[in-house]
Short mmCIF file of C-alpha atoms and ligand atoms in Angstrom, two decimals:
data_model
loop_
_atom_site.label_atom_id
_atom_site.label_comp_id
_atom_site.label_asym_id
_atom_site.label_seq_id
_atom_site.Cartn_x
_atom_site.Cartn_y
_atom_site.Cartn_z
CA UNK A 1259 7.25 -10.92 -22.24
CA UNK A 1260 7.28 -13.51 -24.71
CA UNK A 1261 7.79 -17.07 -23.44
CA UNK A 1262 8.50 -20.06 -25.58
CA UNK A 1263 7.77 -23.04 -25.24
CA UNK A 1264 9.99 -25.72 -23.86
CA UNK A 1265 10.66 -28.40 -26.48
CA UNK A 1266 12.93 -31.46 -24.87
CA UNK A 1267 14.53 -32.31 -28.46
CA UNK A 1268 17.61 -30.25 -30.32
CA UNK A 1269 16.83 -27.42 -28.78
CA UNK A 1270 18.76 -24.43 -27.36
CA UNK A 1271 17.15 -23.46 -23.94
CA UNK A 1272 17.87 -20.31 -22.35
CA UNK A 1273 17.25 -20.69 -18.25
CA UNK A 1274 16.98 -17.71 -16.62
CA UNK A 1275 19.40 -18.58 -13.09
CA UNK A 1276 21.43 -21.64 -12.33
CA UNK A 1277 18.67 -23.38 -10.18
CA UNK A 1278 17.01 -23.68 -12.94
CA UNK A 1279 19.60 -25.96 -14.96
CA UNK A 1280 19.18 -28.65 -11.82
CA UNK A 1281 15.11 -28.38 -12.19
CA UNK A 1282 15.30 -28.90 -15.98
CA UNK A 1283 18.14 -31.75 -16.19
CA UNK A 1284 15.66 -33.63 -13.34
CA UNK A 1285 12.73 -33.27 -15.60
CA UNK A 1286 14.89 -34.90 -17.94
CA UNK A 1287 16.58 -37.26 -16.28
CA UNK A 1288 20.05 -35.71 -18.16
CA UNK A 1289 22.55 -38.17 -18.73
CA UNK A 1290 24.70 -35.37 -19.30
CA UNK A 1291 25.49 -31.48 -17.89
CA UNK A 1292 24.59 -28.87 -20.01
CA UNK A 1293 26.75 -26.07 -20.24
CA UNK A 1294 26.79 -22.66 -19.07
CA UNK A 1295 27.29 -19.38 -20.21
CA UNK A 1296 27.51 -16.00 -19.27
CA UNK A 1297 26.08 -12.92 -21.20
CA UNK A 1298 28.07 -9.93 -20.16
CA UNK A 1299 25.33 -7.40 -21.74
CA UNK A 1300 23.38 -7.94 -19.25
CA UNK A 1301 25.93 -9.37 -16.44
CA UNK A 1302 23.76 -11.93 -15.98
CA UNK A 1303 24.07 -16.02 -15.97
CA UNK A 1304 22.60 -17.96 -18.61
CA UNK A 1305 22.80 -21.17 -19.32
CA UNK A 1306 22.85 -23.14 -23.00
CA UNK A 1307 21.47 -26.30 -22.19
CA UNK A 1308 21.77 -28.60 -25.92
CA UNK A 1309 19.53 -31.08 -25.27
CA UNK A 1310 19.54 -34.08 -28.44
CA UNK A 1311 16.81 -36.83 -28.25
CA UNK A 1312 19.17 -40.06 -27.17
CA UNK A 1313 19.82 -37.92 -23.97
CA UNK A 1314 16.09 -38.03 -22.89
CA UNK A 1315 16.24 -41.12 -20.89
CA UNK A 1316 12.25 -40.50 -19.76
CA UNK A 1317 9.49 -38.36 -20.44
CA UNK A 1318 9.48 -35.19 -19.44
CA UNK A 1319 7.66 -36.13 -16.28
CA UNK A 1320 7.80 -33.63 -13.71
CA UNK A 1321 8.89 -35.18 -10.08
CA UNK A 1322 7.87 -33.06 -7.49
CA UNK A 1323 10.33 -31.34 -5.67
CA UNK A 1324 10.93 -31.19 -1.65
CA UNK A 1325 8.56 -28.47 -0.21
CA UNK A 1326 11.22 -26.69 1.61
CA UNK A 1327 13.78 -26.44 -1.32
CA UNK A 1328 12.32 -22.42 -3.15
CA UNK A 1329 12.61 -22.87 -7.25
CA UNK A 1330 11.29 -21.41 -9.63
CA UNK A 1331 7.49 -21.77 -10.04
CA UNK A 1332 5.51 -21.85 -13.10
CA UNK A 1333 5.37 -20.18 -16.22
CA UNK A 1334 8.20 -18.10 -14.29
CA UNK A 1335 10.48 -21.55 -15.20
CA UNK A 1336 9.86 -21.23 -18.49
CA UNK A 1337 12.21 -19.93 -21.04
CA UNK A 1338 11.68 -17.15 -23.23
CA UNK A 1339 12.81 -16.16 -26.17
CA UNK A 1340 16.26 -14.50 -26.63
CA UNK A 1341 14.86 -11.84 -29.21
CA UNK A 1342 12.00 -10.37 -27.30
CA UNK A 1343 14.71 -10.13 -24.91
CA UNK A 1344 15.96 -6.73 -26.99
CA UNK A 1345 13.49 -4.43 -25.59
CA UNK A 1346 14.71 -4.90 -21.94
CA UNK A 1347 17.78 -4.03 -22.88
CA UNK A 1348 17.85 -0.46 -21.35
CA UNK A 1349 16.39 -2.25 -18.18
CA UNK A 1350 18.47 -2.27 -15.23
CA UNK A 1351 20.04 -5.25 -13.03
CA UNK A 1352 17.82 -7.33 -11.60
CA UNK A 1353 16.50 -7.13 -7.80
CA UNK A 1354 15.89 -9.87 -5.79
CA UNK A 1355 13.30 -9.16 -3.38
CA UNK A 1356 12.76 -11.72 -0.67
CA UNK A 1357 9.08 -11.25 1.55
CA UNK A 1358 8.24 -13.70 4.39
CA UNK A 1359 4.77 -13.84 5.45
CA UNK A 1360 4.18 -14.37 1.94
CA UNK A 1361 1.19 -16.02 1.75
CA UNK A 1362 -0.09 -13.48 4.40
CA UNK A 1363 -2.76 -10.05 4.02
CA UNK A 1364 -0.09 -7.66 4.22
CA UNK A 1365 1.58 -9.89 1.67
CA UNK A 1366 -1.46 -9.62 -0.77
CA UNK A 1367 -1.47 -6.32 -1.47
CA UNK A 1368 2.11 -5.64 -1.47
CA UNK A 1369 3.12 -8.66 -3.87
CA UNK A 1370 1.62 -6.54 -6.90
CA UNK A 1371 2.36 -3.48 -6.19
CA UNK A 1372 6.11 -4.65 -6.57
CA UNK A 1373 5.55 -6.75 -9.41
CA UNK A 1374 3.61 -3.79 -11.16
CA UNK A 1375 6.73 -1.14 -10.53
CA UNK A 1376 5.52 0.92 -7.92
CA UNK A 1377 8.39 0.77 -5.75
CA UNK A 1378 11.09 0.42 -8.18
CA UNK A 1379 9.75 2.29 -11.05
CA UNK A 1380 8.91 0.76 -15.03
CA UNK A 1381 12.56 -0.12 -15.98
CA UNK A 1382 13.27 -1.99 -12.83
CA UNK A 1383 12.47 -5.80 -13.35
CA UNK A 1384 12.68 -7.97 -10.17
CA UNK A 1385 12.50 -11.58 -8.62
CA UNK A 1386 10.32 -12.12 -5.73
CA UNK A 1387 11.58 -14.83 -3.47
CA UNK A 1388 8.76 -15.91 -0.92
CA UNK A 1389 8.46 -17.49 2.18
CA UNK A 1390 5.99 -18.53 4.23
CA UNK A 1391 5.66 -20.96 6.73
CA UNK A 1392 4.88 -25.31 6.57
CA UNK A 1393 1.23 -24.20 6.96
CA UNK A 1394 0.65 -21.83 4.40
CA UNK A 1395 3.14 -23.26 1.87
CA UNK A 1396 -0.30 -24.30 -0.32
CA UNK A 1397 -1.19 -20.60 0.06
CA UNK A 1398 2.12 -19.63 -1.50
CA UNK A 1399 1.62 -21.95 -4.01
CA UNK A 1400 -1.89 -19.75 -4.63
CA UNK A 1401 -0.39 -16.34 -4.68
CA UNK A 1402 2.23 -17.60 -7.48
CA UNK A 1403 -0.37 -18.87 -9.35
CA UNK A 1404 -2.10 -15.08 -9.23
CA UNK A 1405 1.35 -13.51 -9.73
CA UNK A 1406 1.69 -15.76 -12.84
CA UNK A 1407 -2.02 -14.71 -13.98
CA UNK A 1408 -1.10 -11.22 -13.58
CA UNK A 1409 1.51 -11.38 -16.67
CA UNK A 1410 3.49 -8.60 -15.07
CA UNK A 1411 6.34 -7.49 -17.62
CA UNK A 1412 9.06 -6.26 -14.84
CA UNK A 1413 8.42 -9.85 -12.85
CA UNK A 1414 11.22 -11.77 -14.31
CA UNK A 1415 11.45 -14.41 -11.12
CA UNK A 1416 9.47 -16.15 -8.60
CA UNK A 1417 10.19 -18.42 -5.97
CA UNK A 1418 8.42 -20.05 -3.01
CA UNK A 1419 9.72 -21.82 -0.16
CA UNK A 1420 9.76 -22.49 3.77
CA UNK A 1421 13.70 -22.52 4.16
CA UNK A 1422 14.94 -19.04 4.89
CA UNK A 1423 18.37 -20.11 4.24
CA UNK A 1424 17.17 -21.30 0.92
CA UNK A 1425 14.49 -17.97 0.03
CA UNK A 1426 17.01 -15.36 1.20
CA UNK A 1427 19.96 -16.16 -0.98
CA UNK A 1428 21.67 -13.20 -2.67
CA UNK A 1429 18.49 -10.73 -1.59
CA UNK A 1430 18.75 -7.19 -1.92
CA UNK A 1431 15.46 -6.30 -0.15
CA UNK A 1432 14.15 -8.85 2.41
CA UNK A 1433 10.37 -7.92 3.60
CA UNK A 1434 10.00 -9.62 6.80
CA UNK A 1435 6.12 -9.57 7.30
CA UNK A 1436 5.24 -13.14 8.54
CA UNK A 1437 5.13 -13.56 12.39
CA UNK A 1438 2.35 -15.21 14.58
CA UNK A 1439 -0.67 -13.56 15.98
CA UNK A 1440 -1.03 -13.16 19.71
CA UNK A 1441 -3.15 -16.00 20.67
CA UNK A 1442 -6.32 -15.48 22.76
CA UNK A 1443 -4.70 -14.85 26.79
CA UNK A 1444 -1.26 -15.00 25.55
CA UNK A 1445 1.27 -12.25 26.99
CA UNK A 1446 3.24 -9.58 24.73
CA UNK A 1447 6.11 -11.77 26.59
CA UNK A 1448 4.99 -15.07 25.27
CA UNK A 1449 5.27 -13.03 21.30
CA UNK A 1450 8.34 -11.56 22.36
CA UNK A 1451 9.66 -14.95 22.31
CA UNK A 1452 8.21 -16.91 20.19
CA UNK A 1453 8.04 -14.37 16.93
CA UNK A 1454 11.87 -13.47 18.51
CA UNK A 1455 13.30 -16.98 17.93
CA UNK A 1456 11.86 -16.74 14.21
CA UNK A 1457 13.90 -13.56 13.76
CA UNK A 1458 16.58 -15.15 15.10
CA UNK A 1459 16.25 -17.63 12.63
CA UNK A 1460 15.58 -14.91 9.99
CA UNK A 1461 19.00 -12.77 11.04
CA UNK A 1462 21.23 -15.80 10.60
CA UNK A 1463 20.10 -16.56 7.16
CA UNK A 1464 20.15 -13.10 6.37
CA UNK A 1465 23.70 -13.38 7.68
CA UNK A 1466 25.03 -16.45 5.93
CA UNK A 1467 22.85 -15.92 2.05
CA UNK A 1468 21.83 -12.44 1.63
CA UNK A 1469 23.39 -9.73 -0.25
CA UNK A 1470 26.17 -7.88 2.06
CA UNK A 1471 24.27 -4.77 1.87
CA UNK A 1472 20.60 -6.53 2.04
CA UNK A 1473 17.97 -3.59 2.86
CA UNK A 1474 15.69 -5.21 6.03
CA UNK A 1475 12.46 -3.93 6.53
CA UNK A 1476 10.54 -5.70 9.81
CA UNK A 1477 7.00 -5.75 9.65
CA UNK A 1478 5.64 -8.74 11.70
CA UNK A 1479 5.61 -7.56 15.34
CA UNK A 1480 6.74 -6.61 17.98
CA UNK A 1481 8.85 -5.33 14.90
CA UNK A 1482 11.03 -2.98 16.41
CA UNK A 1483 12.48 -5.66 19.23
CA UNK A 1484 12.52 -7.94 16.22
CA UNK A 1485 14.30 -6.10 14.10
CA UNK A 1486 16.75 -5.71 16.79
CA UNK A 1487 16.87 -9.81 17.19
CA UNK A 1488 17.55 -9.98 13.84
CA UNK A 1489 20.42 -7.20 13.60
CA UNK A 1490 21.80 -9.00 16.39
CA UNK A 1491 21.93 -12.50 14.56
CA UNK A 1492 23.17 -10.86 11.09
CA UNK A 1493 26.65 -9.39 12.25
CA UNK A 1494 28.26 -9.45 8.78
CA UNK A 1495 25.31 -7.13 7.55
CA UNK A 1496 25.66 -3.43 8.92
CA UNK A 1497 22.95 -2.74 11.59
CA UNK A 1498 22.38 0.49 9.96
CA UNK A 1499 20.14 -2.03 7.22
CA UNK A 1500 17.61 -2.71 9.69
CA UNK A 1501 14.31 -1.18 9.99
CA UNK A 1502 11.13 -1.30 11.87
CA UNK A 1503 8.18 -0.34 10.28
CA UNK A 1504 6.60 2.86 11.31
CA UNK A 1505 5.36 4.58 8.06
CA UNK A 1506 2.19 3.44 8.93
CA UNK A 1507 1.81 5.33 12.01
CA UNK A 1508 3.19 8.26 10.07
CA UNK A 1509 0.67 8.17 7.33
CA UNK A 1510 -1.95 7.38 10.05
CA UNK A 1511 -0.58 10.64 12.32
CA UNK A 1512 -0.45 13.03 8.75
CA UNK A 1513 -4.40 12.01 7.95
CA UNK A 1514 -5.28 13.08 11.84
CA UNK A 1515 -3.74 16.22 11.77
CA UNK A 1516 -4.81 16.91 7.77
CA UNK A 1517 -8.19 16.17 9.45
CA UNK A 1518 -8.58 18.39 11.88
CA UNK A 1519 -6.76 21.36 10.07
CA UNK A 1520 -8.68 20.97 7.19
CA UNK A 1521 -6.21 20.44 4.75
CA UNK A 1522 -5.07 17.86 1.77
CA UNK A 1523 -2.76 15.43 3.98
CA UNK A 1524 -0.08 16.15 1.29
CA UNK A 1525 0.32 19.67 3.24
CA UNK A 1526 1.71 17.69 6.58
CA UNK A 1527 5.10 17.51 6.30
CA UNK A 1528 8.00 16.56 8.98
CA UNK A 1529 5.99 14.03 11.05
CA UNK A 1530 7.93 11.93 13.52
CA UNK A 1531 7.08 8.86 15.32
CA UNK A 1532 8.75 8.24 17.94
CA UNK A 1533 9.73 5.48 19.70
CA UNK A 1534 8.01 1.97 19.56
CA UNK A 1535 5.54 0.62 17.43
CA UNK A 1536 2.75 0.12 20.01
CA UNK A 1537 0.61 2.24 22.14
CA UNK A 1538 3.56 4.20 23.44
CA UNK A 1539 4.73 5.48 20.40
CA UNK A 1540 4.83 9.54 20.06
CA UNK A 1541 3.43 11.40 16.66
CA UNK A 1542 5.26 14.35 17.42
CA UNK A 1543 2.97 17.38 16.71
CA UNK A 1544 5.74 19.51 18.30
CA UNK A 1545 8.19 18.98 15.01
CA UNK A 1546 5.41 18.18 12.26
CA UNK A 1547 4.45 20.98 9.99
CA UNK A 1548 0.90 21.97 7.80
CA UNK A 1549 1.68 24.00 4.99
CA UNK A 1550 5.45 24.39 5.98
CA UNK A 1551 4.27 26.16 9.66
CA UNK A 1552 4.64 24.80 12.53
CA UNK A 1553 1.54 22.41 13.54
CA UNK A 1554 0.83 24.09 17.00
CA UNK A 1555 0.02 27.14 15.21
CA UNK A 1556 -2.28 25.84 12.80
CA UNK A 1557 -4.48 23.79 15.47
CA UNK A 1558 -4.95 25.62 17.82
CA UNK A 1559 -5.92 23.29 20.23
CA UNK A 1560 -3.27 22.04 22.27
CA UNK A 1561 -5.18 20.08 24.67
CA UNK A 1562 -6.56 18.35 21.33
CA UNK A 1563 -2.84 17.70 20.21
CA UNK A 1564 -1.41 16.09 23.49
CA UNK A 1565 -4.88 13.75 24.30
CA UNK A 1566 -6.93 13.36 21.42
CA UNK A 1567 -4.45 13.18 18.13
CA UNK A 1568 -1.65 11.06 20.49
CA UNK A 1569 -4.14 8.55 21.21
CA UNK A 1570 -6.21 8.42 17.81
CA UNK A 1571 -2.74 7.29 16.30
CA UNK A 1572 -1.75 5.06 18.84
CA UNK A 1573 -4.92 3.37 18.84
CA UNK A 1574 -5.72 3.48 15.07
CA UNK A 1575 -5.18 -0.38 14.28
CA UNK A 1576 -7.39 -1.65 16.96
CA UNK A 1577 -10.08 0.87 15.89
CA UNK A 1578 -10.17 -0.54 12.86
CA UNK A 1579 -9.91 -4.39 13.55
CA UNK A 1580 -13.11 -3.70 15.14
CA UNK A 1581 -14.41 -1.94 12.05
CA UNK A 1582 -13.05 -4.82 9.82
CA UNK A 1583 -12.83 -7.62 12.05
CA UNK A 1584 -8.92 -8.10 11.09
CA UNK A 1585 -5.92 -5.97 11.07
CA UNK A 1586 -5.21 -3.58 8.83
CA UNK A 1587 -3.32 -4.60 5.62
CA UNK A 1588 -3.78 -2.44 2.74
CA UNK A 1589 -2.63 0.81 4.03
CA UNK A 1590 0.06 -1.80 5.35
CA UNK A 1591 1.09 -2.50 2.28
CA UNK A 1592 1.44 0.78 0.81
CA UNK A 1593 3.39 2.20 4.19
CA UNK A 1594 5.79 -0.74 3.12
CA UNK A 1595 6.14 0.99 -0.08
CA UNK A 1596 6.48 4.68 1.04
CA UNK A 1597 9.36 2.85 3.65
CA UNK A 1598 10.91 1.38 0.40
CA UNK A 1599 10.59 4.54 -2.18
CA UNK A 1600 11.67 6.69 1.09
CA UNK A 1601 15.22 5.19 0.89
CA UNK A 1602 15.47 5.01 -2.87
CA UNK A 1603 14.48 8.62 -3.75
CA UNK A 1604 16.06 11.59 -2.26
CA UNK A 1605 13.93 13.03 0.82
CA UNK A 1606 12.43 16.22 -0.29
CA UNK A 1607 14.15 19.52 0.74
CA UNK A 1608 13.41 20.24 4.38
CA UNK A 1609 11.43 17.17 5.27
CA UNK A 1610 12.11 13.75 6.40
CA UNK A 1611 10.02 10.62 7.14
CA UNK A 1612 10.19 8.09 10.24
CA UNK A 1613 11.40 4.76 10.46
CA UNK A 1614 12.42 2.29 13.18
CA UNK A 1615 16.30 1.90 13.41
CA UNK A 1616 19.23 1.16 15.23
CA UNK A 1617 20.05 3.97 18.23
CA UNK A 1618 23.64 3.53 17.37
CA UNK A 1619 25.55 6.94 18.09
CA UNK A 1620 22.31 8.96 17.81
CA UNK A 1621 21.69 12.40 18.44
CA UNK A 1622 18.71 12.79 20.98
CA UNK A 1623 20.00 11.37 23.81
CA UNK A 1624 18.06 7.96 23.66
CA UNK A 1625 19.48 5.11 25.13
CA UNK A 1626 21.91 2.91 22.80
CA UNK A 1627 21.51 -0.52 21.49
CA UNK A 1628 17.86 -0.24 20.61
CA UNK A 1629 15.89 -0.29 17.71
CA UNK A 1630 13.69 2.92 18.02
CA UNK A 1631 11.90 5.12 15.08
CA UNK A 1632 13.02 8.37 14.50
CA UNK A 1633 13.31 11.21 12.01
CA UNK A 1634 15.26 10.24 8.99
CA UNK A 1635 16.80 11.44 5.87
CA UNK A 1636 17.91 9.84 2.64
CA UNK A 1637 19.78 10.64 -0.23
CA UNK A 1638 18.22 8.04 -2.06
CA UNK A 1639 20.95 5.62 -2.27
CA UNK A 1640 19.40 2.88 -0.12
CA UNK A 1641 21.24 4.56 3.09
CA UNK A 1642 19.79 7.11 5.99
CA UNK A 1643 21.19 9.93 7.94
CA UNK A 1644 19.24 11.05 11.08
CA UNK A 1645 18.32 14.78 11.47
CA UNK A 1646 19.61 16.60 13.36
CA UNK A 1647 16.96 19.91 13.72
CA UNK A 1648 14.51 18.62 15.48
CA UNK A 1649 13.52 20.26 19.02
CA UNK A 1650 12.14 18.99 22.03
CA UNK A 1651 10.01 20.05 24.95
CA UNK A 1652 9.01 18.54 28.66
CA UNK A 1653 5.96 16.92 26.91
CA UNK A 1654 7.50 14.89 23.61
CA UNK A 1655 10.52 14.13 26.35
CA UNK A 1656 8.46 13.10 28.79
CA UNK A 1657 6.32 10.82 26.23
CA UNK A 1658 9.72 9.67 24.90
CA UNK A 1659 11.36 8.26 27.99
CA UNK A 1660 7.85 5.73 28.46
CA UNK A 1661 8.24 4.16 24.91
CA UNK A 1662 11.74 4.19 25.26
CA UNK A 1663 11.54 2.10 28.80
CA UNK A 1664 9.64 -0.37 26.84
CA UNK A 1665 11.67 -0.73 24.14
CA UNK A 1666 14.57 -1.58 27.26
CA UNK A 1667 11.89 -3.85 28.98
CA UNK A 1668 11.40 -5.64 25.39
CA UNK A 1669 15.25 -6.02 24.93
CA UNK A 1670 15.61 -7.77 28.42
CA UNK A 1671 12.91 -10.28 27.78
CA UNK A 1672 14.49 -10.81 24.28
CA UNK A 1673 18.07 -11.51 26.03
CA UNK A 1674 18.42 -15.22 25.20
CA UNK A 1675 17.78 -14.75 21.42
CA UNK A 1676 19.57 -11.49 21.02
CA UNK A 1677 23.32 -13.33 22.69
CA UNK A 1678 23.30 -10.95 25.90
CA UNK A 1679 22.72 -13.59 28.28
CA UNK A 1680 19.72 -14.99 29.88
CA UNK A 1681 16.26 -13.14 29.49
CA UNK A 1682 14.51 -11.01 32.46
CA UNK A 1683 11.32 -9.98 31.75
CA UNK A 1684 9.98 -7.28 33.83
CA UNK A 1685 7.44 -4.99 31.14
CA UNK A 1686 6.07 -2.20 32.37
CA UNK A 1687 2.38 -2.63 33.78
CA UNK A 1688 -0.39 -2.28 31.87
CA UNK A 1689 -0.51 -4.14 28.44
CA UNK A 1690 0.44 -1.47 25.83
CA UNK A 1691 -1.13 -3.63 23.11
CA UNK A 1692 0.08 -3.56 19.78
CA UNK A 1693 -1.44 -1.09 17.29
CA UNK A 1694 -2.65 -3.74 15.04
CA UNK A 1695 -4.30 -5.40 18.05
CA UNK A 1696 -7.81 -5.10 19.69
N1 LIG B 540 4.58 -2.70 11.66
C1 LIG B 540 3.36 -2.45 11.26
O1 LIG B 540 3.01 -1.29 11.00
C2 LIG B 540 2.35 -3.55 11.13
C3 LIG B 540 1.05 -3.26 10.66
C4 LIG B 540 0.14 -4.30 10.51
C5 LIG B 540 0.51 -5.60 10.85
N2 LIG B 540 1.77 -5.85 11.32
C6 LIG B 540 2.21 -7.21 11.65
O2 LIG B 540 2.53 -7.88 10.45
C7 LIG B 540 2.44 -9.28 10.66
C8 LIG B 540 1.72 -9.96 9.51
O3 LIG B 540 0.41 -9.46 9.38
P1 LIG B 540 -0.61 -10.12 8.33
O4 LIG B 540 -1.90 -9.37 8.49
O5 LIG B 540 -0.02 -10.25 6.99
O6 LIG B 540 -0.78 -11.55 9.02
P2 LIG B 540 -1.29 -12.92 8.37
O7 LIG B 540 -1.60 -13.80 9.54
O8 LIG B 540 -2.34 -12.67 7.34
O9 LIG B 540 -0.01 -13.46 7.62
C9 LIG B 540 1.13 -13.88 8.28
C10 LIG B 540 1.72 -15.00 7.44
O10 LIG B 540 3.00 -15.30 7.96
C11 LIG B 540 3.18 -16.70 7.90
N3 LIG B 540 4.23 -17.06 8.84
C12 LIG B 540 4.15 -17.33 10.15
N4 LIG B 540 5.36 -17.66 10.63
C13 LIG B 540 6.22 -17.59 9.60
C14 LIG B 540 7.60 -17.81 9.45
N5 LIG B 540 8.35 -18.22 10.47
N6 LIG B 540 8.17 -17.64 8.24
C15 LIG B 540 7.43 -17.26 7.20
N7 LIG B 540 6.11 -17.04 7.26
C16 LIG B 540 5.52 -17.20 8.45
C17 LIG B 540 1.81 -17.25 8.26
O11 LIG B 540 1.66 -18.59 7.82
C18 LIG B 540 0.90 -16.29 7.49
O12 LIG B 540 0.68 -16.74 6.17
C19 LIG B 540 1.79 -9.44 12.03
O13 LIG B 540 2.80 -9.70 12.99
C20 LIG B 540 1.18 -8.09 12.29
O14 LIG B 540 1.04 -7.82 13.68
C21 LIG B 540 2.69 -4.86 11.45
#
């Protein structure tokens, strides 16, 4: 990308977005507007901003800008030039990808591999619209900085901020990864509520600035009963948009089985996870194939299947925060980017891949209203259908109905933020930590 420099005198500036007009006539202290246009080539604003020396009332002293309000940062508000501009022409529309928890691990890893075209491929340029919170807004301003070194050609925009309402406008994608940790003695009802009420927050916003058919992927946890808070708050966006993250617990329930067969884990194919993401959750071995046969008669061992492999995968992220001493965020990262790719590209014949979504009018008899991951199929347009062939015996049902009586429990303690009244929270016994927990 070739950038040029800004020169305040007789000069033709082209601005990449709108925002960036108000950022450039404060540096300026603009006695008068400059003027717009639009290029229809690439259906994209631009402004024309004319700037003649009399106009400059001041140096071009930059005044620093309220923390909350997201603009552009750095080099990415600088103009470039209109020329080099010819070799993007074959590139596509731009996508704005918002990501909370931005200055986060999770956020670390996946930043680049978005910026670098992994998810969205090498004609695909985006804008990355960050938020993070009050405390880590100095952290943001760090990750922008390495985004900037990076010099990656498809990274058009970047933006930081701590206003939702402000980072989510007009987002395609939003990447909801920042949440609290649970606190030393504090209950999975004292997270319900307090990382509920910010995806309350989130949902609105979402609601009231993000594209109408925004693509929601909820990371921070308890994600799936957040996800659910946040479909609840966002009624203008179809609930259908919302996901939970489970990829991870896919990929981590393919490498256990690949393990013990023997195999490349590319062989696994058709591996369901069921339910919530927490210690309940069901890898379904019953479903899940090696080598396009069903699992149960490649491993032989049953007993192996229904104790062992259930519990490696639901235990996986504590296993290795005591290996690591913190939570797992790389393989986070790139489960966020299979969950991505998996609704852009079409699912490969015969297989399907899991993710956490709304129980509207579903198939399997689970109860409604819930946000529960399940075996999914996608054309690649952005959208989902559920399967439909999948079977069941007393065991995965069995299994089914205890994640699924959390994910009620969950919903009842989440009442207050989710609009159905006042909040009753009654989980089931025993603390069914979260994977990424000790
Ligand atoms: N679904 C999954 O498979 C999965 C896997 C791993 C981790 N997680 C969850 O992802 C979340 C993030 O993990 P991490 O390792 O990146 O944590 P982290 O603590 O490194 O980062 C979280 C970031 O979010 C920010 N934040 C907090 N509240 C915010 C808010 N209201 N708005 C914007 N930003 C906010 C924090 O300041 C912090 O920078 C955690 O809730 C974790 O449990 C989910």
């Amino acid at each position: 990308m070739a950038v040029a420099e800004f020169k305040p005198s007789n000069s033709i500036t082209h601005l990449r977005s709108s925002s960036q007009l108000s950022i450039l006539s404060k540096r300026l202290s603009l006695t008068k507007p400059c003027s717009f246009r639009t290029l229809s080539r690439t259906q994209k604003a631009r402004i024309s901003c004319s700037v003649a020396p009399n106009e400059v009332q001041a140096p071009a002293v930059q005044t620093q800008e309220p923390k909350s309000k997201p603009e552009c940062y750095g080099v990415f508000c600088l103009t470039y030039d209109l020329k080099a501009e010819a070799e993007t022409r074959s590139w596509k529309k731009l996508i704005n990808i918002a990501v909370s928890g931005a200055a986060g691990m999770i956020a670390n890893h996946l930043l680049f591999k978005l910026a670098s075209g992994e998810v969205f491929g090498p004609d695909q340029p985006i804008a990355l619209k960050l938020l993070g919170s009050e405390r880590s807004f100095q952290a943001l301003e760090g990750v922008a900085m390495e985004l900037e070194d990076s010099l990656f050609p498809l990274l058009r925009e970047v933006s930081i901020g701590i206003d939702s309402y402000e980072v989510f406008q007009e987002a395609d994608w939003a990447l909801l990864i920042g949440a609290k940790p649970r606190g030393p003695g504090m209950e999975r009802a004292g997270l319900l509520d307090i990382n509920g009420q910010i995806f309350a927050e989130q949902g609105k916003a979402l609601n009231a600035v993000a594209s109408r058919n925004v693509k929601v992927i909820v990371v921070g946890n308890p994600c799936n009963t957040n996800a659910l808070i946040c479909l609840k708050n966002a009624p203008n966006i179809p609930a259908k948009n919302f996901h939970a993250l489970t990829r991870l617990d896919e990929n981590r329930a393919k490498c256990q089985l690949a393990l013990k067969a023997g195999v490349f884990y590319d062989k696994v194919s058709n591996m369901t996870i069921w339910g919530n993401h927490s210690t309940t959750q069901v890898p379904d071995f019953l479903n899940a194939r090696i080598d396009s046969l069903p699992v149960k008669e490649v491993i032989k061992d049953h007993k192996w299947l229904e104790n062992e492999f259930t519990e490696k995968v639901q235990k996986r992220g504590g296993v290795l925060i005591q290996k690591w001493g913190r939570s797992s965020a790389a393989s986070t990262a790139v489960s966020i980017v299979d969950a991505m790719r998996a609704l852009i590209t079409p699912t490969p014949e015969g297989d399907w891949f899991s993710s956490g979504v709304y129980t509207n009018g579903n198939p399997y008899g689970i109860a409604e209203d819930i946000v529960f991951s399940m075996p999914c199929r996608s054309k690649g347009d952005g959208d989902y259908e559920l399967v439909k062939d999948v079977i069941f015996d007393d065991y995965l049902r069995q299994r089914m109905a205890k994640t699924e009586a959390e994910l009620l429990a969950e919903k009842r303690c989440v009442a207050h933020l989710t609009g159905e009244g006042v909040a009753v929270c009654d989980l089931p016994s025993g603390d069914t930590m979260l994977p990424g927990e000790m």
